[in-house]
């Protein structure tokens, strides 16, 4: 594992500073540095050693994100690689995964979900958006043995997206007590004690040590 600091690569300074501050405040990093391009990223690594987490904006103006992912994965395999983007194009996460990234989070997602993604990566898990091809295949294989109802699967998918009970209720046009009842039954069927455990079980895939 890299040093206990995070490195954010984003050519939008305000956004990058916000991510860096969040990582320090909510994700237990001692330090988080911000750079705007590939060259400064490598300079920072040379000066401070490999970071524990590297957060990269997919749409760097230089267009070097995928190249940077591949090179960092090869040079510093201990570094966890998380890509963020405001673009909801489903092809992006596939490109990130193929390039060697360990996770992908949309900038429009709740901060709590970003925090869980960071925790997953630092625990040697991968994290990609719910609904992507890899997650669907893994989930179908796992969910088949849990005998969940169609409504329970709907609720579970929203849990995986980090939605609170109130938003789940609104989207499914059901009451919050009904949502809580569904969640309780889902957790029992899956065999976990909390939403976080369910997300870790179904949304993260533990990797072999590198």
PDB file of C-alpha atoms in Angstrom:
ATOM      1  CA  UNK A   1       0.000   0.000   0.000  1.00  0.00           C
ATOM      2  CA  UNK A   2       1.186   3.525  -0.763  1.00  0.00           C
ATOM      3  CA  UNK A   3       1.889   6.329   1.706  1.00  0.00           C
ATOM      4  CA  UNK A   4      -1.033   7.564   3.796  1.00  0.00           C
ATOM      5  CA  UNK A   5      -1.868  10.475   1.539  1.00  0.00           C
ATOM      6  CA  UNK A   6      -4.125  10.999  -1.451  1.00  0.00           C
ATOM      7  CA  UNK A   7      -3.332  12.702  -4.718  1.00  0.00           C
ATOM      8  CA  UNK A   8      -6.060  14.370  -6.778  1.00  0.00           C
ATOM      9  CA  UNK A   9      -5.481  15.022 -10.481  1.00  0.00           C
ATOM     10  CA  UNK A  10      -8.073  17.463 -11.837  1.00  0.00           C
ATOM     11  CA  UNK A  11      -7.657  20.558 -13.975  1.00  0.00           C
ATOM     12  CA  UNK A  12     -10.590  22.261 -12.229  1.00  0.00           C
ATOM     13  CA  UNK A  13      -8.855  23.620  -9.086  1.00  0.00           C
ATOM     14  CA  UNK A  14     -12.032  24.343  -7.142  1.00  0.00           C
ATOM     15  CA  UNK A  15     -13.392  20.829  -7.680  1.00  0.00           C
ATOM     16  CA  UNK A  16     -10.017  19.256  -6.943  1.00  0.00           C
ATOM     17  CA  UNK A  17      -9.645  21.211  -3.697  1.00  0.00           C
ATOM     18  CA  UNK A  18     -13.112  20.123  -2.631  1.00  0.00           C
ATOM     19  CA  UNK A  19     -12.269  16.465  -3.203  1.00  0.00           C
ATOM     20  CA  UNK A  20      -8.937  16.809  -1.399  1.00  0.00           C
ATOM     21  CA  UNK A  21     -10.546  18.462   1.628  1.00  0.00           C
ATOM     22  CA  UNK A  22     -13.235  15.769   1.732  1.00  0.00           C
ATOM     23  CA  UNK A  23     -10.614  13.021   1.709  1.00  0.00           C
ATOM     24  CA  UNK A  24      -8.865  14.573   4.702  1.00  0.00           C
ATOM     25  CA  UNK A  25     -12.035  15.402   6.626  1.00  0.00           C
ATOM     26  CA  UNK A  26     -14.088  12.265   5.979  1.00  0.00           C
ATOM     27  CA  UNK A  27     -11.767   9.541   4.709  1.00  0.00           C
ATOM     28  CA  UNK A  28      -8.961   9.552   7.283  1.00  0.00           C
ATOM     29  CA  UNK A  29      -6.168  10.705   5.009  1.00  0.00           C
ATOM     30  CA  UNK A  30      -3.434  12.690   6.727  1.00  0.00           C
ATOM     31  CA  UNK A  31      -2.810  14.743   3.604  1.00  0.00           C
ATOM     32  CA  UNK A  32      -4.241  15.202   0.124  1.00  0.00           C
ATOM     33  CA  UNK A  33      -2.408  17.035  -2.632  1.00  0.00           C
ATOM     34  CA  UNK A  34      -3.865  18.558  -5.775  1.00  0.00           C
ATOM     35  CA  UNK A  35      -2.244  18.665  -9.209  1.00  0.00           C
ATOM     36  CA  UNK A  36      -3.674  19.572 -12.597  1.00  0.00           C
ATOM     37  CA  UNK A  37      -1.795  17.373 -15.046  1.00  0.00           C
ATOM     38  CA  UNK A  38       0.162  14.178 -15.631  1.00  0.00           C
ATOM     39  CA  UNK A  39       3.592  15.815 -15.310  1.00  0.00           C
ATOM     40  CA  UNK A  40       2.823  17.294 -11.888  1.00  0.00           C
ATOM     41  CA  UNK A  41       1.320  13.980 -10.812  1.00  0.00           C
ATOM     42  CA  UNK A  42       4.624  12.182 -11.375  1.00  0.00           C
ATOM     43  CA  UNK A  43       6.561  15.032  -9.789  1.00  0.00           C
ATOM     44  CA  UNK A  44       4.443  14.747  -6.669  1.00  0.00           C
ATOM     45  CA  UNK A  45       5.024  10.987  -6.537  1.00  0.00           C
ATOM     46  CA  UNK A  46       8.774  11.454  -6.905  1.00  0.00           C
ATOM     47  CA  UNK A  47       8.827  13.986  -4.068  1.00  0.00           C
ATOM     48  CA  UNK A  48       6.457  12.257  -1.630  1.00  0.00           C
ATOM     49  CA  UNK A  49       6.407   8.615  -2.672  1.00  0.00           C
ATOM     50  CA  UNK A  50       3.425   6.743  -4.140  1.00  0.00           C
ATOM     51  CA  UNK A  51       0.083   7.827  -2.622  1.00  0.00           C
ATOM     52  CA  UNK A  52      -2.323   5.414  -1.025  1.00  0.00           C
ATOM     53  CA  UNK A  53      -5.070   6.720  -3.342  1.00  0.00           C
ATOM     54  CA  UNK A  54      -4.944   8.506  -6.680  1.00  0.00           C
ATOM     55  CA  UNK A  55      -8.167  10.266  -7.714  1.00  0.00           C
ATOM     56  CA  UNK A  56      -8.274  11.303 -11.375  1.00  0.00           C
ATOM     57  CA  UNK A  57     -10.845  13.308 -13.310  1.00  0.00           C
ATOM     58  CA  UNK A  58     -11.746  11.378 -16.457  1.00  0.00           C
ATOM     59  CA  UNK A  59     -11.926  14.486 -18.624  1.00  0.00           C
ATOM     60  CA  UNK A  60      -8.504  16.016 -18.144  1.00  0.00           C
ATOM     61  CA  UNK A  61      -7.966  18.685 -20.801  1.00  0.00           C
ATOM     62  CA  UNK A  62      -4.789  16.902 -21.857  1.00  0.00           C
ATOM     63  CA  UNK A  63      -6.788  13.745 -22.581  1.00  0.00           C
ATOM     64  CA  UNK A  64      -4.236  11.625 -20.727  1.00  0.00           C
ATOM     65  CA  UNK A  65      -6.406   9.972 -18.063  1.00  0.00           C
ATOM     66  CA  UNK A  66      -6.436   6.441 -19.500  1.00  0.00           C
ATOM     67  CA  UNK A  67      -2.735   6.638 -20.316  1.00  0.00           C
ATOM     68  CA  UNK A  68      -2.023   7.824 -16.774  1.00  0.00           C
ATOM     69  CA  UNK A  69      -4.070   4.978 -15.300  1.00  0.00           C
ATOM     70  CA  UNK A  70      -2.168   2.353 -17.266  1.00  0.00           C
ATOM     71  CA  UNK A  71       1.243   3.814 -16.460  1.00  0.00           C
ATOM     72  CA  UNK A  72       0.606   4.296 -12.741  1.00  0.00           C
ATOM     73  CA  UNK A  73      -0.853   0.781 -12.469  1.00  0.00           C
ATOM     74  CA  UNK A  74       2.329  -0.584 -14.063  1.00  0.00           C
ATOM     75  CA  UNK A  75       4.846   1.578 -12.189  1.00  0.00           C
ATOM     76  CA  UNK A  76       3.144   1.704  -8.793  1.00  0.00           C
ATOM     77  CA  UNK A  77       0.835  -1.325  -8.437  1.00  0.00           C
ATOM     78  CA  UNK A  78       0.270  -0.544  -4.742  1.00  0.00           C
ATOM     79  CA  UNK A  79      -1.569   2.701  -5.573  1.00  0.00           C
ATOM     80  CA  UNK A  80      -5.377   2.533  -5.624  1.00  0.00           C
ATOM     81  CA  UNK A  81      -6.854   4.265  -8.663  1.00  0.00           C
ATOM     82  CA  UNK A  82     -10.229   6.027  -8.511  1.00  0.00           C
ATOM     83  CA  UNK A  83     -11.668   7.940 -11.468  1.00  0.00           C
ATOM     84  CA  UNK A  84     -14.404  10.559 -11.117  1.00  0.00           C
ATOM     85  CA  UNK A  85     -16.471  12.180 -13.851  1.00  0.00           C
ATOM     86  CA  UNK A  86     -19.546  14.311 -14.384  1.00  0.00           C
ATOM     87  CA  UNK A  87     -20.335  12.404 -17.579  1.00  0.00           C
ATOM     88  CA  UNK A  88     -22.912   9.630 -17.111  1.00  0.00           C
ATOM     89  CA  UNK A  89     -21.952   7.838 -20.330  1.00  0.00           C
ATOM     90  CA  UNK A  90     -21.904   4.120 -19.467  1.00  0.00           C
ATOM     91  CA  UNK A  91     -18.894   3.515 -21.713  1.00  0.00           C
ATOM     92  CA  UNK A  92     -16.618   5.492 -19.418  1.00  0.00           C
ATOM     93  CA  UNK A  93     -16.485   3.036 -16.520  1.00  0.00           C
ATOM     94  CA  UNK A  94     -15.627   0.254 -19.006  1.00  0.00           C
ATOM     95  CA  UNK A  95     -12.682   2.256 -20.320  1.00  0.00           C
ATOM     96  CA  UNK A  96     -11.537   2.949 -16.765  1.00  0.00           C
ATOM     97  CA  UNK A  97     -11.771  -0.730 -15.838  1.00  0.00           C
ATOM     98  CA  UNK A  98      -9.907  -1.821 -18.966  1.00  0.00           C
ATOM     99  CA  UNK A  99      -7.158   0.731 -18.319  1.00  0.00           C
ATOM    100  CA  UNK A 100      -6.543  -0.706 -14.861  1.00  0.00           C
ATOM    101  CA  UNK A 101      -8.624   1.577 -12.656  1.00  0.00           C
ATOM    102  CA  UNK A 102      -9.940   0.171  -9.399  1.00  0.00           C
ATOM    103  CA  UNK A 103     -13.056   2.303  -9.197  1.00  0.00           C
ATOM    104  CA  UNK A 104     -15.305   4.907 -10.785  1.00  0.00           C
ATOM    105  CA  UNK A 105     -17.700   7.394  -9.188  1.00  0.00           C
ATOM    106  CA  UNK A 106     -19.930  10.003 -10.806  1.00  0.00           C
ATOM    107  CA  UNK A 107     -19.483  13.508  -9.444  1.00  0.00           C
ATOM    108  CA  UNK A 108     -23.267  13.727  -9.105  1.00  0.00           C
ATOM    109  CA  UNK A 109     -23.368  10.916  -6.534  1.00  0.00           C
ATOM    110  CA  UNK A 110     -23.919  11.682  -2.814  1.00  0.00           C
ATOM    111  CA  UNK A 111     -20.774  12.357  -0.753  1.00  0.00           C
ATOM    112  CA  UNK A 112     -21.580   9.291   1.357  1.00  0.00           C
ATOM    113  CA  UNK A 113     -21.267   7.057  -1.683  1.00  0.00           C
ATOM    114  CA  UNK A 114     -17.937   8.634  -2.648  1.00  0.00           C
ATOM    115  CA  UNK A 115     -16.736   7.976   0.893  1.00  0.00           C
ATOM    116  CA  UNK A 116     -17.776   4.320   0.656  1.00  0.00           C
ATOM    117  CA  UNK A 117     -16.028   3.990  -2.687  1.00  0.00           C
ATOM    118  CA  UNK A 118     -12.821   5.360  -1.175  1.00  0.00           C
ATOM    119  CA  UNK A 119     -13.115   2.968   1.763  1.00  0.00           C
ATOM    120  CA  UNK A 120     -13.658   0.060  -0.610  1.00  0.00           C
ATOM    121  CA  UNK A 121     -10.557   0.897  -2.638  1.00  0.00           C
ATOM    122  CA  UNK A 122      -8.341   1.341   0.413  1.00  0.00           C
ATOM    123  CA  UNK A 123      -9.561  -2.088   1.575  1.00  0.00           C
ATOM    124  CA  UNK A 124      -8.374  -3.587  -1.735  1.00  0.00           C
ATOM    125  CA  UNK A 125     -11.871  -3.736  -3.215  1.00  0.00           C
ATOM    126  CA  UNK A 126     -13.009  -2.385  -6.546  1.00  0.00           C
ATOM    127  CA  UNK A 127     -15.967  -0.039  -6.958  1.00  0.00           C
ATOM    128  CA  UNK A 128     -17.883   0.608 -10.139  1.00  0.00           C
ATOM    129  CA  UNK A 129     -21.369   2.086 -10.710  1.00  0.00           C
ATOM    130  CA  UNK A 130     -24.324  -0.123  -9.873  1.00  0.00           C
ATOM    131  CA  UNK A 131     -25.814  -1.369 -13.108  1.00  0.00           C
ATOM    132  CA  UNK A 132     -22.594  -1.833 -15.019  1.00  0.00           C
ATOM    133  CA  UNK A 133     -22.042  -5.100 -16.808  1.00  0.00           C
ATOM    134  CA  UNK A 134     -19.567  -6.524 -14.309  1.00  0.00           C
ATOM    135  CA  UNK A 135     -21.722  -5.718 -11.306  1.00  0.00           C
ATOM    136  CA  UNK A 136     -24.855  -7.074 -12.957  1.00  0.00           C
ATOM    137  CA  UNK A 137     -23.201 -10.386 -13.776  1.00  0.00           C
ATOM    138  CA  UNK A 138     -21.822 -10.735 -10.267  1.00  0.00           C
ATOM    139  CA  UNK A 139     -25.083  -9.682  -8.669  1.00  0.00           C
ATOM    140  CA  UNK A 140     -27.225 -12.034 -10.736  1.00  0.00           C
ATOM    141  CA  UNK A 141     -24.998 -14.942  -9.815  1.00  0.00           C
ATOM    142  CA  UNK A 142     -25.212 -14.017  -6.147  1.00  0.00           C
ATOM    143  CA  UNK A 143     -28.847 -12.859  -5.987  1.00  0.00           C
ATOM    144  CA  UNK A 144     -30.188 -16.072  -7.503  1.00  0.00           C
ATOM    145  CA  UNK A 145     -29.458 -17.921  -4.266  1.00  0.00           C
ATOM    146  CA  UNK A 146     -31.063 -15.281  -2.049  1.00  0.00           C
ATOM    147  CA  UNK A 147     -34.589 -15.629  -3.507  1.00  0.00           C
ATOM    148  CA  UNK A 148     -35.274 -11.881  -3.495  1.00  0.00           C
ATOM    149  CA  UNK A 149     -38.573 -10.595  -4.835  1.00  0.00           C
ATOM    150  CA  UNK A 150     -38.589  -8.131  -7.775  1.00  0.00           C
ATOM    151  CA  UNK A 151     -39.442  -5.285  -5.361  1.00  0.00           C
ATOM    152  CA  UNK A 152     -36.625  -6.267  -3.026  1.00  0.00           C
ATOM    153  CA  UNK A 153     -34.211  -6.212  -5.969  1.00  0.00           C
ATOM    154  CA  UNK A 154     -35.423  -2.686  -6.837  1.00  0.00           C
ATOM    155  CA  UNK A 155     -34.792  -1.552  -3.263  1.00  0.00           C
ATOM    156  CA  UNK A 156     -31.405  -3.276  -3.176  1.00  0.00           C
ATOM    157  CA  UNK A 157     -30.304  -1.551  -6.385  1.00  0.00           C
ATOM    158  CA  UNK A 158     -31.125   1.816  -4.825  1.00  0.00           C
ATOM    159  CA  UNK A 159     -29.282   0.905  -1.643  1.00  0.00           C
ATOM    160  CA  UNK A 160     -26.279   0.111  -3.823  1.00  0.00           C
ATOM    161  CA  UNK A 161     -26.509   3.602  -5.296  1.00  0.00           C
ATOM    162  CA  UNK A 162     -26.355   5.089  -1.817  1.00  0.00           C
ATOM    163  CA  UNK A 163     -29.911   6.434  -1.791  1.00  0.00           C
ATOM    164  CA  UNK A 164     -31.502   7.139   1.613  1.00  0.00           C
ATOM    165  CA  UNK A 165     -34.835   5.580   2.577  1.00  0.00           C
ATOM    166  CA  UNK A 166     -36.754   8.774   1.833  1.00  0.00           C
ATOM    167  CA  UNK A 167     -35.568   8.876  -1.784  1.00  0.00           C
ATOM    168  CA  UNK A 168     -36.137   5.154  -2.246  1.00  0.00           C
ATOM    169  CA  UNK A 169     -39.699   5.581  -1.008  1.00  0.00           C
ATOM    170  CA  UNK A 170     -40.298   8.517  -3.344  1.00  0.00           C
ATOM    171  CA  UNK A 171     -38.905   6.752  -6.408  1.00  0.00           C
ATOM    172  CA  UNK A 172     -40.889   3.561  -5.769  1.00  0.00           C
ATOM    173  CA  UNK A 173     -44.023   5.392  -4.574  1.00  0.00           C
ATOM    174  CA  UNK A 174     -44.113   3.499  -1.295  1.00  0.00           C
ATOM    175  CA  UNK A 175     -43.899   4.594   2.332  1.00  0.00           C
ATOM    176  CA  UNK A 176     -40.656   4.837   4.305  1.00  0.00           C
ATOM    177  CA  UNK A 177     -41.846   2.160   6.791  1.00  0.00           C
ATOM    178  CA  UNK A 178     -42.376  -0.155   3.815  1.00  0.00           C
ATOM    179  CA  UNK A 179     -38.852   0.606   2.603  1.00  0.00           C
ATOM    180  CA  UNK A 180     -37.471  -0.211   6.054  1.00  0.00           C
ATOM    181  CA  UNK A 181     -39.400  -3.488   6.053  1.00  0.00           C
ATOM    182  CA  UNK A 182     -38.005  -4.390   2.624  1.00  0.00           C
ATOM    183  CA  UNK A 183     -34.470  -3.575   3.752  1.00  0.00           C
ATOM    184  CA  UNK A 184     -34.838  -5.676   6.886  1.00  0.00           C
ATOM    185  CA  UNK A 185     -35.992  -8.656   4.808  1.00  0.00           C
ATOM    186  CA  UNK A 186     -33.228  -8.126   2.236  1.00  0.00           C
ATOM    187  CA  UNK A 187     -30.524  -8.089   4.909  1.00  0.00           C
ATOM    188  CA  UNK A 188     -31.896 -11.294   6.437  1.00  0.00           C
ATOM    189  CA  UNK A 189     -31.968 -13.082   3.066  1.00  0.00           C
ATOM    190  CA  UNK A 190     -28.468 -11.944   2.135  1.00  0.00           C
ATOM    191  CA  UNK A 191     -27.135 -12.771   5.583  1.00  0.00           C
ATOM    192  CA  UNK A 192     -25.695  -9.412   6.590  1.00  0.00           C
ATOM    193  CA  UNK A 193     -26.448  -6.989   9.418  1.00  0.00           C
ATOM    194  CA  UNK A 194     -26.315  -3.594   7.723  1.00  0.00           C
ATOM    195  CA  UNK A 195     -26.600  -1.717   4.445  1.00  0.00           C
ATOM    196  CA  UNK A 196     -22.836  -1.153   4.434  1.00  0.00           C
ATOM    197  CA  UNK A 197     -22.205  -4.898   4.690  1.00  0.00           C
ATOM    198  CA  UNK A 198     -24.643  -5.512   1.831  1.00  0.00           C
ATOM    199  CA  UNK A 199     -22.886  -2.955  -0.356  1.00  0.00           C
ATOM    200  CA  UNK A 200     -19.469  -4.401   0.468  1.00  0.00           C
ATOM    201  CA  UNK A 201     -20.671  -7.918  -0.308  1.00  0.00           C
ATOM    202  CA  UNK A 202     -22.378  -7.156  -3.602  1.00  0.00           C
ATOM    203  CA  UNK A 203     -20.724  -3.999  -4.891  1.00  0.00           C
ATOM    204  CA  UNK A 204     -17.096  -4.646  -4.115  1.00  0.00           C
ATOM    205  CA  UNK A 205     -14.990  -7.447  -5.438  1.00  0.00           C
ATOM    206  CA  UNK A 206     -11.950  -8.297  -3.356  1.00  0.00           C
ATOM    207  CA  UNK A 207      -8.807  -8.500  -5.388  1.00  0.00           C
ATOM    208  CA  UNK A 208      -5.838 -10.710  -4.841  1.00  0.00           C
ATOM    209  CA  UNK A 209      -2.840  -8.986  -3.306  1.00  0.00           C
ATOM    210  CA  UNK A 210      -0.456  -7.484  -5.799  1.00  0.00           C
TER     211      UNK A 210
END
